[in-house]
N, CA, C and O atoms as a Tinker XYZ file with bonds, in Angstrom:
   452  protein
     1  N    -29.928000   18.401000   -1.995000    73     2
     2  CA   -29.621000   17.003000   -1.791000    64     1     3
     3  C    -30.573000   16.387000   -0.776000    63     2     4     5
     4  O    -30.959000   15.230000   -0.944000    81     3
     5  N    -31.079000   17.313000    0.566000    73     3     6
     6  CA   -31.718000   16.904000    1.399000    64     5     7
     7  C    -33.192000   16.426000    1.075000    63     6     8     9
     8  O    -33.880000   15.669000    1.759000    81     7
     9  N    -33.617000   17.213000   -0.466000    73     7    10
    10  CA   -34.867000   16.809000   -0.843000    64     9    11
    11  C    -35.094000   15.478000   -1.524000    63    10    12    13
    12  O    -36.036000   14.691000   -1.440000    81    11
    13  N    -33.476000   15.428000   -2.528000    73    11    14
    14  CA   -33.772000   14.063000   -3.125000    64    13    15
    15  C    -33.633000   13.041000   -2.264000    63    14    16    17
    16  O    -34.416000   12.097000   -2.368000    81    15
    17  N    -32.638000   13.029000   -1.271000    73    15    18
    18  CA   -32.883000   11.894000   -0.160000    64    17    19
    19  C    -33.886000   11.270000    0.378000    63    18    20    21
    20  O    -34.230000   10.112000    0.614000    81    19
    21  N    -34.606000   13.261000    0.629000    73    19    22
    22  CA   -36.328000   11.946000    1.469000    64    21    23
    23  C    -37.428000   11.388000    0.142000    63    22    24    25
    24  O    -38.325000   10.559000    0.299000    81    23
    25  N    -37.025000   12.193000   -1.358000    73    23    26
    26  CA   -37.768000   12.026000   -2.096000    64    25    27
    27  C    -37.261000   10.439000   -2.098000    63    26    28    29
    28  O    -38.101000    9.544000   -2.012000    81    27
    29  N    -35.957000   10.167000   -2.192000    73    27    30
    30  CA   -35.641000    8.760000   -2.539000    64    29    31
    31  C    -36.380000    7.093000   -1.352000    63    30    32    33
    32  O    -36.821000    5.969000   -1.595000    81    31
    33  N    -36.052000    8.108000    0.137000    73    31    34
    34  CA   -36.705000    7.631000    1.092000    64    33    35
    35  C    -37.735000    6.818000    1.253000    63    34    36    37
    36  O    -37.925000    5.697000    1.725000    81    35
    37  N    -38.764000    8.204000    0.410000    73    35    38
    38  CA   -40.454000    7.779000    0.304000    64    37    39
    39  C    -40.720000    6.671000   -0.579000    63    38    40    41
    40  O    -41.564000    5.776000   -0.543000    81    39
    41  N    -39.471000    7.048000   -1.657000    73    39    42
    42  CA   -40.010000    6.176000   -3.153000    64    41    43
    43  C    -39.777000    4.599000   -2.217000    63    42    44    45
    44  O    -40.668000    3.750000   -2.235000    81    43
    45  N    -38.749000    4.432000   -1.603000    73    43    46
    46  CA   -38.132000    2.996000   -1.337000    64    45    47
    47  C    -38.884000    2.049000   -0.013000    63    46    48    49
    48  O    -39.037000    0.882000    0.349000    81    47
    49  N    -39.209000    3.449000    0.388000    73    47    50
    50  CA   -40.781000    2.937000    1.502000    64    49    51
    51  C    -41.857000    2.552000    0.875000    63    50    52    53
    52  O    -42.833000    2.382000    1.605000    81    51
    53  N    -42.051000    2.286000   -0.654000    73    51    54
    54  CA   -43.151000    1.735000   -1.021000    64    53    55
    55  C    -43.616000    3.090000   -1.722000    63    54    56    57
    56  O    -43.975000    2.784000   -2.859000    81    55
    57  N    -43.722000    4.119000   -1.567000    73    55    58
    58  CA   -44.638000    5.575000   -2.017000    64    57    59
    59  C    -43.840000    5.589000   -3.494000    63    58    60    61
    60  O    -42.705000    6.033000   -3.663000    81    59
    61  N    -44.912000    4.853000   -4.771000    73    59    62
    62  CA   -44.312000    5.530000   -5.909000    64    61    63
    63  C    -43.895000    6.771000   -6.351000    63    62    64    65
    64  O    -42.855000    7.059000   -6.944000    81    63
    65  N    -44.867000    7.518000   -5.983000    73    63    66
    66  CA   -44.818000    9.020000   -6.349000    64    65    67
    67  C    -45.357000    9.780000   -4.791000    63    66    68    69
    68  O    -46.467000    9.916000   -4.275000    81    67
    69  N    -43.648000   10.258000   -4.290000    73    67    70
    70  CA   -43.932000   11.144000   -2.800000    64    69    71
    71  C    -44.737000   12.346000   -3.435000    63    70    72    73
    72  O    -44.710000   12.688000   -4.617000    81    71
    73  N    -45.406000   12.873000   -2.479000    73    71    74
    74  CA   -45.959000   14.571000   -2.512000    64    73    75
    75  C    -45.096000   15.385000   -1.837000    63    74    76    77
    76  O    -44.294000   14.868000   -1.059000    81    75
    77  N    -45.115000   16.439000   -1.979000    73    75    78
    78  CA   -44.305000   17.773000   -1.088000    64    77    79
    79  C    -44.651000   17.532000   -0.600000    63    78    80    81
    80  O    -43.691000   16.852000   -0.238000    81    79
    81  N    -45.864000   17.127000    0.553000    73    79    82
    82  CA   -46.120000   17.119000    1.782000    64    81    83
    83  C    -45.205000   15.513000    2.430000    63    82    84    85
    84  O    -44.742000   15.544000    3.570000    81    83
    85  N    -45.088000   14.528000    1.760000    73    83    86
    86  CA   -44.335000   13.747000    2.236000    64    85    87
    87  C    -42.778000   13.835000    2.079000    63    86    88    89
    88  O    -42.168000   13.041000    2.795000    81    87
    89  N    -42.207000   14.444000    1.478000    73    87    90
    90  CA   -40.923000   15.095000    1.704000    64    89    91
    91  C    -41.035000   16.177000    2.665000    63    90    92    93
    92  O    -39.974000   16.688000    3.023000    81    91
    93  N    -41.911000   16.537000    3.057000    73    91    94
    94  CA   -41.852000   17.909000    4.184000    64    93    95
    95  C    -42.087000   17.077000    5.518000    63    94    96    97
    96  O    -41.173000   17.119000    6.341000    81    95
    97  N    -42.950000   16.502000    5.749000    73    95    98
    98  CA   -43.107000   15.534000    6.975000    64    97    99
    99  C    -41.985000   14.384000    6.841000    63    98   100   101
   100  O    -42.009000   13.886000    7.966000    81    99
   101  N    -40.929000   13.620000    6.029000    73    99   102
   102  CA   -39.889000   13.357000    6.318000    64   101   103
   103  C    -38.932000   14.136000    6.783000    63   102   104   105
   104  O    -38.411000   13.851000    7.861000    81   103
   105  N    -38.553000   15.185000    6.105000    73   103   106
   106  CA   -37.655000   15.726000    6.553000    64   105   107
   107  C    -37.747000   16.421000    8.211000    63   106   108   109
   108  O    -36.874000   16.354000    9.076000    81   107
   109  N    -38.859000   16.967000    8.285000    73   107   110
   110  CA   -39.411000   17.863000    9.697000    64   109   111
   111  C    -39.664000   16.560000   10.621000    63   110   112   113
   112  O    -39.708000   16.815000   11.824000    81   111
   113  N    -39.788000   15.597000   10.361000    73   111   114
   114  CA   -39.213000   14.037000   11.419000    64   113   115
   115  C    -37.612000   13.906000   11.999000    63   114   116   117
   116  O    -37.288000   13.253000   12.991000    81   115
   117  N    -36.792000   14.612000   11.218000    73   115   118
   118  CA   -35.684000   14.539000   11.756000    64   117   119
   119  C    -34.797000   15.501000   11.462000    63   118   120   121
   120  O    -33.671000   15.585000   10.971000    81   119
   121  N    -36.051000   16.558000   12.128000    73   119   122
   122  CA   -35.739000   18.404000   12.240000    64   121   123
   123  C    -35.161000   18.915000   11.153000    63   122   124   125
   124  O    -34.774000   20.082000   11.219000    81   123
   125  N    -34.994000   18.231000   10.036000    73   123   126
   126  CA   -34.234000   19.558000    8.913000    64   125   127
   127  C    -35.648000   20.673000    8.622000    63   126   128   129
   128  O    -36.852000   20.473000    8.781000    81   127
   129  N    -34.835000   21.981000    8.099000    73   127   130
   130  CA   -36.176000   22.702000    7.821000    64   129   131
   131  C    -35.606000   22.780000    6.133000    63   130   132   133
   132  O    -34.476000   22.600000    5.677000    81   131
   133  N    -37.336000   23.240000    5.235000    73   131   134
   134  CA   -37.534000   22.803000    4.126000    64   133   135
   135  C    -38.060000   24.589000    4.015000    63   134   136   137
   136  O    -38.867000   25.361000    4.533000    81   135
   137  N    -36.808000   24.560000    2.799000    73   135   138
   138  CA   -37.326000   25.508000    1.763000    64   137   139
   139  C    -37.919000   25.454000    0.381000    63   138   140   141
   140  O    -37.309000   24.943000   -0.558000    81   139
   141  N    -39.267000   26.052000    0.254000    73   139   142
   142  CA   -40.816000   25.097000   -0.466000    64   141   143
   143  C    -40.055000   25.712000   -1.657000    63   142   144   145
   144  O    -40.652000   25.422000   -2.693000    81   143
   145  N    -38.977000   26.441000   -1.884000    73   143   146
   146  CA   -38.597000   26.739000   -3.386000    64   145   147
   147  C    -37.559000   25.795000   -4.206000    63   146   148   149
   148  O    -37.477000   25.469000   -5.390000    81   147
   149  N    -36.928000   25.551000   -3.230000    73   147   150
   150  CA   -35.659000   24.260000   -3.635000    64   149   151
   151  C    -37.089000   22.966000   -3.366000    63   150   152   153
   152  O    -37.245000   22.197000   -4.314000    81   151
   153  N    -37.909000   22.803000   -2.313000    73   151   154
   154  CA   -38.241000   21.700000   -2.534000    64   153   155
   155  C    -39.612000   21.487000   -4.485000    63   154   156   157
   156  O    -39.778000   20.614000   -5.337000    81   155
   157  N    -39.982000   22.404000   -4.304000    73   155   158
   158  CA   -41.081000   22.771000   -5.673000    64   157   159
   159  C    -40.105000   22.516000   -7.053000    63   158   160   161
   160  O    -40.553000   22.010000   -8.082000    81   159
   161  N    -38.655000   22.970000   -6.883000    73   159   162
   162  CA   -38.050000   22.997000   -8.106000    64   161   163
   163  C    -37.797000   21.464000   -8.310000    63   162   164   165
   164  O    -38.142000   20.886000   -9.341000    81   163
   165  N    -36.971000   20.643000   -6.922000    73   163   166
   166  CA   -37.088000   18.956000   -7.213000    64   165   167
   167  C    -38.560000   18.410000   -7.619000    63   166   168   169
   168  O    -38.867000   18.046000   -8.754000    81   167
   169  N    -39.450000   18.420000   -6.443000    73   167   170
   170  CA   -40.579000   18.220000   -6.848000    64   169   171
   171  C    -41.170000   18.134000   -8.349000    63   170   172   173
   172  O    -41.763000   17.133000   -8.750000    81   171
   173  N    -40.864000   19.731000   -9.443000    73   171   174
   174  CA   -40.931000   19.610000  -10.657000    64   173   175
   175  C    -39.864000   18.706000  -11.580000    63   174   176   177
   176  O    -40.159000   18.184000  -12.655000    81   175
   177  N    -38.948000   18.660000  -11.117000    73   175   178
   178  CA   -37.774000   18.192000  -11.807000    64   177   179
   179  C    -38.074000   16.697000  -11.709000    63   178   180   181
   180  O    -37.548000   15.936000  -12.521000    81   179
   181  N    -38.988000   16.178000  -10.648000    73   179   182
   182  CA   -38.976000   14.547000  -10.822000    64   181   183
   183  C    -40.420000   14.467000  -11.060000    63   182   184   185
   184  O    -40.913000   13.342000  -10.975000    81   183
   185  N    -41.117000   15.361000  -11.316000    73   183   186
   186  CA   -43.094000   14.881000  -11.856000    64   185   187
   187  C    -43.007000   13.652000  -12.567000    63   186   188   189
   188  O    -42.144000   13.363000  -13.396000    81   187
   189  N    -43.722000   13.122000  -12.281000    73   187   190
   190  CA   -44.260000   12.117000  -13.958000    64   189   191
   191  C    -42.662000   10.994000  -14.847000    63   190   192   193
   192  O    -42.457000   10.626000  -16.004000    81   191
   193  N    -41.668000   10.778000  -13.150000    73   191   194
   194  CA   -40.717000   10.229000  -13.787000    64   193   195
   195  C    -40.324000    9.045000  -12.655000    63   194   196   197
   196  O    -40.078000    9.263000  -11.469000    81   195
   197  N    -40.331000    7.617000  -13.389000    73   195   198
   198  CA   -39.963000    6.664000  -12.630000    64   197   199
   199  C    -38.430000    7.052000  -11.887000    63   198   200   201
   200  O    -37.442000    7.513000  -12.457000    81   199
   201  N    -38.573000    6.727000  -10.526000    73   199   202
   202  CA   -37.278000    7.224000  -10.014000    64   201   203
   203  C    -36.749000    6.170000  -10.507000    63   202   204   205
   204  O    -35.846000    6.644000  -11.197000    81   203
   205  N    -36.677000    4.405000  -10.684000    73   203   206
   206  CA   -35.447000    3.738000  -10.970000    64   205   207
   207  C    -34.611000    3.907000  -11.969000    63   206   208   209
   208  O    -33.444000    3.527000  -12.065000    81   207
   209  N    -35.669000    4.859000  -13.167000    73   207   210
   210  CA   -35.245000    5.421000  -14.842000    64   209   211
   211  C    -33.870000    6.277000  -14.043000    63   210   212   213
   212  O    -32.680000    5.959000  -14.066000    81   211
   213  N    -34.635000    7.641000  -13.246000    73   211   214
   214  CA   -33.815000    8.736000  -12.875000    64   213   215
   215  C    -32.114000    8.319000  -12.424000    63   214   216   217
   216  O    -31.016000    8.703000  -12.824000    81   215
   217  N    -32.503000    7.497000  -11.557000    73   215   218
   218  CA   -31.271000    6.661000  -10.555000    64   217   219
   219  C    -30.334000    6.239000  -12.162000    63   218   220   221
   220  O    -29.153000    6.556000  -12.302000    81   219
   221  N    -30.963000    5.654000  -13.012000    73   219   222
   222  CA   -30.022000    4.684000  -13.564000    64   221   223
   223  C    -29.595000    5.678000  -14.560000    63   222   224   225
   224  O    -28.517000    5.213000  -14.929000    81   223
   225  N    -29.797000    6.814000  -15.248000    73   223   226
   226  CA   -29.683000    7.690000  -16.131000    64   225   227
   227  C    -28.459000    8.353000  -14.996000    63   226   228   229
   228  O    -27.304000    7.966000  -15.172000    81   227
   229  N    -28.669000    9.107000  -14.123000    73   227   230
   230  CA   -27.785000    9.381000  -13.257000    64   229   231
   231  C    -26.929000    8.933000  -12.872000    63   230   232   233
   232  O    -25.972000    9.623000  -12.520000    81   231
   233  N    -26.929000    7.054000  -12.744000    73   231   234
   234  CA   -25.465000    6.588000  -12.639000    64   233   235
   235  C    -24.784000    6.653000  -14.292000    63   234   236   237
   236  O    -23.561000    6.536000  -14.363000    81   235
   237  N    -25.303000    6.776000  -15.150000    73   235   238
   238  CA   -24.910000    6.932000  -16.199000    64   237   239
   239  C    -23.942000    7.764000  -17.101000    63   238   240   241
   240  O    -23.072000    7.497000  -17.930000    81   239
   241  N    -24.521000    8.963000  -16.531000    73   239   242
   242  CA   -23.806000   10.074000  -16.512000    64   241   243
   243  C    -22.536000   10.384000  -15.619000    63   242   244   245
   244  O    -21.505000   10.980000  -15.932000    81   243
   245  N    -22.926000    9.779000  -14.353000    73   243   246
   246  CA   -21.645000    9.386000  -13.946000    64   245   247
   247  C    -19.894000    9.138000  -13.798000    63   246   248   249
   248  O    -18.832000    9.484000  -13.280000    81   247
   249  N    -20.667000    8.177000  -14.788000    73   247   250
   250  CA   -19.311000    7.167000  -15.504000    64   249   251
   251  C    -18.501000    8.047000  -16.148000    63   250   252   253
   252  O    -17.290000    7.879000  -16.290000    81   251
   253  N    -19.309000    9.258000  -16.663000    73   251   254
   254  CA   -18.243000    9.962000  -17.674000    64   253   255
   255  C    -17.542000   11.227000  -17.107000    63   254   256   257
   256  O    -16.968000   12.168000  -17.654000    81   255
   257  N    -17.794000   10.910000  -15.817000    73   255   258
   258  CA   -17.109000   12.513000  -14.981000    64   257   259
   259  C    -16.280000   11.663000  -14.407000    63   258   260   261
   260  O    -16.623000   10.638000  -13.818000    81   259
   261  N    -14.817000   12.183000  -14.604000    73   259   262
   262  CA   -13.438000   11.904000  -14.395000    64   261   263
   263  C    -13.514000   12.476000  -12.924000    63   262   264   265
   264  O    -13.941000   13.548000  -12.495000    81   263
   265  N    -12.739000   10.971000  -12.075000    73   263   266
   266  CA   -12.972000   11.514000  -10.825000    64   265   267
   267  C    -11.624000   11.007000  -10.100000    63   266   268   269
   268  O    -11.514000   10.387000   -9.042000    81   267
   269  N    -10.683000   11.436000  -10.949000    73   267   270
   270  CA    -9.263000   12.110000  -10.238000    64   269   271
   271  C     -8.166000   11.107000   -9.772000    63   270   272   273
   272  O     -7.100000   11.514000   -9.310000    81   271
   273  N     -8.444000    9.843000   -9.902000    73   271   274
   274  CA    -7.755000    8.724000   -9.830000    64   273   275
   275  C     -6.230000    8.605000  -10.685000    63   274   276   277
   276  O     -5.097000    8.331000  -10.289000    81   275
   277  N     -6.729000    8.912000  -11.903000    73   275   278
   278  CA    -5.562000    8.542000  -13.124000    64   277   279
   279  C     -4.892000    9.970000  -12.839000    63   278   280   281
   280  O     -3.705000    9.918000  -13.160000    81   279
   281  N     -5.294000   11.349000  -12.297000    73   279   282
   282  CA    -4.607000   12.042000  -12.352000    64   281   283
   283  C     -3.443000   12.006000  -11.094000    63   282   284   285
   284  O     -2.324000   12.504000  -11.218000    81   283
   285  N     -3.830000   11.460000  -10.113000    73   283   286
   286  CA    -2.731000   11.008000   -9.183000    64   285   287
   287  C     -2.000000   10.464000   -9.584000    63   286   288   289
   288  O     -0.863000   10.931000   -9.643000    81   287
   289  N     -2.363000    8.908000  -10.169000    73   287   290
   290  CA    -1.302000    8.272000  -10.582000    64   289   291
   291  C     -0.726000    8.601000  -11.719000    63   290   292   293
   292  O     -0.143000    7.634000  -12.208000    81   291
   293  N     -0.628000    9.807000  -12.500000    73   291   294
   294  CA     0.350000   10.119000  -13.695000    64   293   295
   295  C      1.218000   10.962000  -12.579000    63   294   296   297
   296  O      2.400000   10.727000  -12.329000    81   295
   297  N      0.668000   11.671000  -12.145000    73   295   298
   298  CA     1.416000   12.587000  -11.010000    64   297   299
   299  C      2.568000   12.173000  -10.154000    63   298   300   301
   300  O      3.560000   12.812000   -9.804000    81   299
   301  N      2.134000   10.751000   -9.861000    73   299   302
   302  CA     2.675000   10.168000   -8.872000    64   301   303
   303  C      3.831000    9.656000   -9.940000    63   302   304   305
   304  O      4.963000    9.633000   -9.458000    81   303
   305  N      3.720000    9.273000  -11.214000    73   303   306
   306  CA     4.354000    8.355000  -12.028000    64   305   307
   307  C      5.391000    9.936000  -12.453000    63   306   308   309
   308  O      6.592000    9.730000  -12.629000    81   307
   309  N      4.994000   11.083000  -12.562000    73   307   310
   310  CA     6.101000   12.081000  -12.866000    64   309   311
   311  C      7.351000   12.404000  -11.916000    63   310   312   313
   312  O      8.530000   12.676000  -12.140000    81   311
   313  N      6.404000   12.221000  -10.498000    73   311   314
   314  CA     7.510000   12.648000   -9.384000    64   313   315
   315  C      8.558000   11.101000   -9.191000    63   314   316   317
   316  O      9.662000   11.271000   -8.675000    81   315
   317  N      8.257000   10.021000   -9.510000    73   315   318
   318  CA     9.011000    8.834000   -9.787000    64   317   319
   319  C     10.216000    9.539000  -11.086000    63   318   320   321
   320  O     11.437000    9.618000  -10.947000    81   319
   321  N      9.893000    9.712000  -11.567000    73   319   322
   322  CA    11.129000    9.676000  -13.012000    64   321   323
   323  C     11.640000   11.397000  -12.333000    63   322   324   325
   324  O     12.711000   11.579000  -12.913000    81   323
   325  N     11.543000   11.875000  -11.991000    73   323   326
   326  CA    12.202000   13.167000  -11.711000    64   325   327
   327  C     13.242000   12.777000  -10.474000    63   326   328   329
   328  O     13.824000   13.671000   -9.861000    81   327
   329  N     13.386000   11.702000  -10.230000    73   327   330
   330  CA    14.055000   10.653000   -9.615000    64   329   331
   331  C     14.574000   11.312000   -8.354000    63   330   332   333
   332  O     13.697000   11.982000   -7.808000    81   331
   333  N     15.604000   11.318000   -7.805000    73   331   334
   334  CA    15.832000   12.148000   -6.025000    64   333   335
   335  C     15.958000   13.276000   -5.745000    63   334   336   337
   336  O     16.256000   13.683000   -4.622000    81   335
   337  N     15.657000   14.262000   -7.158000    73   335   338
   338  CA    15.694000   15.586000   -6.637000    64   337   339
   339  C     14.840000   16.236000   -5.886000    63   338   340   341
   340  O     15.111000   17.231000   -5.214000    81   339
   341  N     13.180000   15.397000   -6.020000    73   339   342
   342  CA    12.158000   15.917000   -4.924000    64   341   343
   343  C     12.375000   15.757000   -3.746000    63   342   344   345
   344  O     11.905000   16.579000   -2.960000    81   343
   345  N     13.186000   14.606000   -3.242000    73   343   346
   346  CA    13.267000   13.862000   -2.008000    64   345   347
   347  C     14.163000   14.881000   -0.670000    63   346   348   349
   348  O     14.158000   14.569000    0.521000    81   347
   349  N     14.847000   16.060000   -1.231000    73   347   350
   350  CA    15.761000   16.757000   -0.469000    64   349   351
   351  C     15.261000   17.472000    0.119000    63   350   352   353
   352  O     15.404000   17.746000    1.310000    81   351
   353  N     14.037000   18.225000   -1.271000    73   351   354
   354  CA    13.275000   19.634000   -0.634000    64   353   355
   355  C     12.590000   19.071000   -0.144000    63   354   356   357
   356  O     11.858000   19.848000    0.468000    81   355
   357  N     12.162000   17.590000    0.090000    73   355   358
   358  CA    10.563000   17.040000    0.839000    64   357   359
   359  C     11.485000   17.014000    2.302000    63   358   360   361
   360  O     10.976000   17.780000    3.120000    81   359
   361  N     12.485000   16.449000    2.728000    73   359   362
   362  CA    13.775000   16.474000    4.204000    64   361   363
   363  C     13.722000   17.989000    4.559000    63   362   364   365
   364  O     13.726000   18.272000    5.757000    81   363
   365  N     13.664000   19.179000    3.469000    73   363   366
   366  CA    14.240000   20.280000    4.730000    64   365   367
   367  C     13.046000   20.812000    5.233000    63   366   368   369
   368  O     13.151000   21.475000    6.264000    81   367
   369  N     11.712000   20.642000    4.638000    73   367   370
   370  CA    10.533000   21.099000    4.875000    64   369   371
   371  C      9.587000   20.279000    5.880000    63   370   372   373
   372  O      8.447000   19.863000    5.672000    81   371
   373  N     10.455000   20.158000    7.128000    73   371   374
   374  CA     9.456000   19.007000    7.952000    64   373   375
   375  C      7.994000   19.909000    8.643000    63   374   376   377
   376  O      7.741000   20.874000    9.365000    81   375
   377  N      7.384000   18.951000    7.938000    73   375   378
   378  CA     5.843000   19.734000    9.125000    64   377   379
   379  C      6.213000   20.363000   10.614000    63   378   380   381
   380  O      7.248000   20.183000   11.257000    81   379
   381  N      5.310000   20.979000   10.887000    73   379   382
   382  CA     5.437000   21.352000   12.306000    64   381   383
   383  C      4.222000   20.486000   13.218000    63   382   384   385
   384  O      3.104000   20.356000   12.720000    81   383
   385  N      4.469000   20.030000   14.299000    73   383   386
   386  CA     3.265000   19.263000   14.326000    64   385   387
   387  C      2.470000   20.342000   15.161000    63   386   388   389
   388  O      2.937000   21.424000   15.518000    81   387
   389  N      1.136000   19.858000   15.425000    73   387   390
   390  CA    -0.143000   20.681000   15.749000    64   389   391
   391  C     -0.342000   20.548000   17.181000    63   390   392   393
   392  O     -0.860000   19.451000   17.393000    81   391
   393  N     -0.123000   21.291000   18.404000    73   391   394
   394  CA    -0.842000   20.745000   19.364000    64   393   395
   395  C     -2.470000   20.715000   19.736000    63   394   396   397
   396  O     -3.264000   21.495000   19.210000    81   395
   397  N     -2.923000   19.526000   20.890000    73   395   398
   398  CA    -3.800000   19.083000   20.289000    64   397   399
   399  C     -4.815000   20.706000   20.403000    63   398   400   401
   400  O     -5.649000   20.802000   19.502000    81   399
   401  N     -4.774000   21.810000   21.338000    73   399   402
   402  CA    -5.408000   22.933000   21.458000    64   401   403
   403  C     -5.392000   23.469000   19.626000    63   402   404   405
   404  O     -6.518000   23.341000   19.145000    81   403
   405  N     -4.529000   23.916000   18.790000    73   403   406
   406  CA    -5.025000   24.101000   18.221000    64   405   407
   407  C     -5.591000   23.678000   16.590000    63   406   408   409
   408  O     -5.871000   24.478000   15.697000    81   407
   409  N     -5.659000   22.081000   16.529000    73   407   410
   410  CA    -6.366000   21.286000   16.373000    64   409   411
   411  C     -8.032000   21.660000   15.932000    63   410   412   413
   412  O     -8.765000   21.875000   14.966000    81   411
   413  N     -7.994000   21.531000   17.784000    73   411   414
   414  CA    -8.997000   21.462000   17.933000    64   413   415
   415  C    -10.022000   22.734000   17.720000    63   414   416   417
   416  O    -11.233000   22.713000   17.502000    81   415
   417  N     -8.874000   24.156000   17.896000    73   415   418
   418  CA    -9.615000   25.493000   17.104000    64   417   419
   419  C    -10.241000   25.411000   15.694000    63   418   420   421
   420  O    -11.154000   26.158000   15.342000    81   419
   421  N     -9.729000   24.518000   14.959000    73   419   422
   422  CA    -9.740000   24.830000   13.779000    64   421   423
   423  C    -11.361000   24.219000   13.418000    63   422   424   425
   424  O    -12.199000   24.750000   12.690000    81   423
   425  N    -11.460000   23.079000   14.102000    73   423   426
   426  CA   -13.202000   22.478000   13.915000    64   425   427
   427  C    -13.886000   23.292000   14.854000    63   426   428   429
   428  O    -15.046000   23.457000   14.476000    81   427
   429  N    -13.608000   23.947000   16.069000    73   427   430
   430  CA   -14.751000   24.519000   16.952000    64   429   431
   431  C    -15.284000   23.733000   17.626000    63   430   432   433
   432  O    -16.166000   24.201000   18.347000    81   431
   433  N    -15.136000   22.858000   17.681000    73   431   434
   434  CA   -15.618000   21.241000   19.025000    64   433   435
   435  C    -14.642000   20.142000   19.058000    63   434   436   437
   436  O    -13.961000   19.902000   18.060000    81   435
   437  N    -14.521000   19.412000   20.215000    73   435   438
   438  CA   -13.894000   17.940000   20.231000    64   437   439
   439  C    -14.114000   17.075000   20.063000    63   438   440   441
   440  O    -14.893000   16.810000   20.979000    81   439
   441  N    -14.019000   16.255000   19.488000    73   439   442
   442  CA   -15.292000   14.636000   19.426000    64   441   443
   443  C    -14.731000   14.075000   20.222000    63   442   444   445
   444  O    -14.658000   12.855000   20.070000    81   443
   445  N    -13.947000   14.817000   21.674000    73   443   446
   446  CA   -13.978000   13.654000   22.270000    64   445   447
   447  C    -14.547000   14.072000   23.707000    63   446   448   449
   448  O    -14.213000   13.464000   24.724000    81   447
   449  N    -15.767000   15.568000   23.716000    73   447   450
   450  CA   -15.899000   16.335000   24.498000    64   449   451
   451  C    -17.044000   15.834000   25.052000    63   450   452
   452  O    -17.571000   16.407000   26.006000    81   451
Protein backbone atom coordinates (compact mmCIF):
# COMPACT_ATOMS: atom_id res chain seq x y z
CA UNK A 1 0.00 0.00 0.00
CA UNK A 2 2.97 2.18 1.01
CA UNK A 3 4.20 1.94 -2.64
CA UNK A 4 0.99 2.84 -4.31
CA UNK A 5 0.63 5.88 -2.10
CA UNK A 6 3.95 7.50 -3.05
CA UNK A 7 3.40 6.05 -6.56
CA UNK A 8 0.01 8.02 -6.36
CA UNK A 9 1.92 11.01 -4.62
CA UNK A 10 4.39 11.44 -7.52
CA UNK A 11 1.67 10.97 -10.19
CA UNK A 12 -0.44 14.05 -8.45
CA UNK A 13 2.79 16.15 -8.03
CA UNK A 14 2.78 16.51 -11.68
CA UNK A 15 5.31 13.19 -12.41
CA UNK A 16 3.25 11.24 -15.09
CA UNK A 17 5.14 8.24 -14.87
CA UNK A 18 7.18 7.99 -11.17
CA UNK A 19 10.50 5.78 -11.39
CA UNK A 20 11.52 3.39 -8.52
CA UNK A 21 13.86 5.80 -7.70
CA UNK A 22 11.09 8.39 -7.07
CA UNK A 23 9.00 6.15 -4.99
CA UNK A 24 12.22 5.25 -3.05
CA UNK A 25 13.26 8.92 -2.36
CA UNK A 26 9.51 9.60 -1.36
CA UNK A 27 9.14 7.18 0.80
CA UNK A 28 12.95 7.38 2.54
CA UNK A 29 11.71 11.37 3.00
CA UNK A 30 9.51 10.23 5.59
CA UNK A 31 11.68 7.26 6.86
CA UNK A 32 9.61 4.28 5.63
CA UNK A 33 12.09 1.61 4.38
CA UNK A 34 11.43 0.06 0.82
CA UNK A 35 11.52 -3.41 -0.13
CA UNK A 36 12.85 -3.29 -4.07
CA UNK A 37 10.68 -6.65 -4.43
CA UNK A 38 7.18 -5.44 -3.37
CA UNK A 39 8.32 -2.12 -4.81
CA UNK A 40 9.49 -3.84 -8.65
CA UNK A 41 6.25 -5.98 -8.49
CA UNK A 42 3.96 -2.42 -8.21
CA UNK A 43 6.33 -0.75 -10.32
CA UNK A 44 5.52 -3.69 -13.01
CA UNK A 45 1.96 -3.86 -12.23
CA UNK A 46 1.50 -0.04 -13.15
CA UNK A 47 4.22 0.21 -16.42
CA UNK A 48 2.74 1.78 -19.38
CA UNK A 49 -0.72 2.55 -17.49
CA UNK A 50 -2.50 5.90 -17.04
CA UNK A 51 -3.00 6.04 -13.28
CA UNK A 52 -6.51 8.02 -13.69
CA UNK A 53 -7.62 4.67 -16.01
CA UNK A 54 -6.12 2.51 -12.85
CA UNK A 55 -7.95 4.74 -10.04
CA UNK A 56 -11.23 4.60 -11.97
CA UNK A 57 -11.19 0.74 -12.91
CA UNK A 58 -10.42 0.27 -9.18
CA UNK A 59 -13.22 2.32 -7.95
CA UNK A 60 -15.11 0.14 -10.15
CA UNK A 61 -14.51 -2.91 -8.91
CA UNK A 62 -15.26 -1.62 -5.83
CA UNK A 63 -18.79 -1.12 -6.06
CA UNK A 64 -19.20 -4.78 -6.30
CA UNK A 65 -17.53 -5.87 -2.98
CA UNK A 66 -20.26 -6.00 -0.39
CA UNK A 67 -19.15 -4.04 2.44
CA UNK A 68 -21.31 -5.18 5.35
CA UNK A 69 -23.91 -2.53 5.77
CA UNK A 70 -27.14 -4.55 4.67
CA UNK A 71 -25.75 -7.33 6.70
CA UNK A 72 -26.18 -5.38 9.97
CA UNK A 73 -29.23 -4.15 9.16
CA UNK A 74 -30.97 -7.63 8.35
CA UNK A 75 -29.30 -8.64 11.61
CA UNK A 76 -30.43 -5.89 13.39
CA UNK A 77 -34.02 -6.35 11.67
CA UNK A 78 -33.86 -10.31 13.06
CA UNK A 79 -33.00 -9.42 16.66
CA UNK A 80 -36.18 -6.82 16.36
CA UNK A 81 -38.81 -9.63 15.52
CA UNK A 82 -37.28 -12.18 18.01
CA UNK A 83 -38.91 -9.52 20.11
CA UNK A 84 -37.82 -9.45 24.24
CA UNK A 85 -36.31 -12.58 24.55
CA UNK A 86 -32.75 -11.13 23.67
CA UNK A 87 -33.23 -8.26 26.02
CA UNK A 88 -32.93 -10.54 29.43
CA UNK A 89 -29.75 -12.40 28.45
CA UNK A 90 -28.35 -8.83 27.20
CA UNK A 91 -29.44 -7.51 31.56
CA UNK A 92 -27.66 -10.55 33.18
CA UNK A 93 -24.46 -10.23 31.16
CA UNK A 94 -23.28 -6.70 32.24
CA UNK A 95 -19.72 -5.83 31.01
CA UNK A 96 -17.15 -5.51 33.50
CA UNK A 97 -15.64 -2.23 33.12
CA UNK A 98 -11.78 -1.86 32.37
CA UNK A 99 -9.56 0.04 34.62
CA UNK A 100 -7.77 2.62 33.03
CA UNK A 101 -4.15 0.39 33.83
CA UNK A 102 -5.35 -2.27 31.97
CA UNK A 103 -6.61 -0.49 29.07
CA UNK A 104 -3.86 0.79 28.61
CA UNK A 105 -1.80 -2.83 28.60
CA UNK A 106 -3.57 -3.88 25.91
CA UNK A 107 -2.12 -0.98 23.26
CA UNK A 108 1.43 -0.80 25.02
CA UNK A 109 1.41 3.17 25.21
CA UNK A 110 -0.93 6.08 26.37
CA UNK A 111 -1.91 8.79 24.09
CA UNK A 112 -2.05 10.68 26.77
CA UNK A 113 1.72 10.02 27.87
Amino acid sequence: MRYVAAYLLAALGGNASPSADDIKNILSAVGVSVDDEKLSFVMGQLKGKDINEVVASGIGKLASVPSGGAVAASSGGAAAAAGGAAAPAEEEKAPEPESEEESDDDMGFSLFD
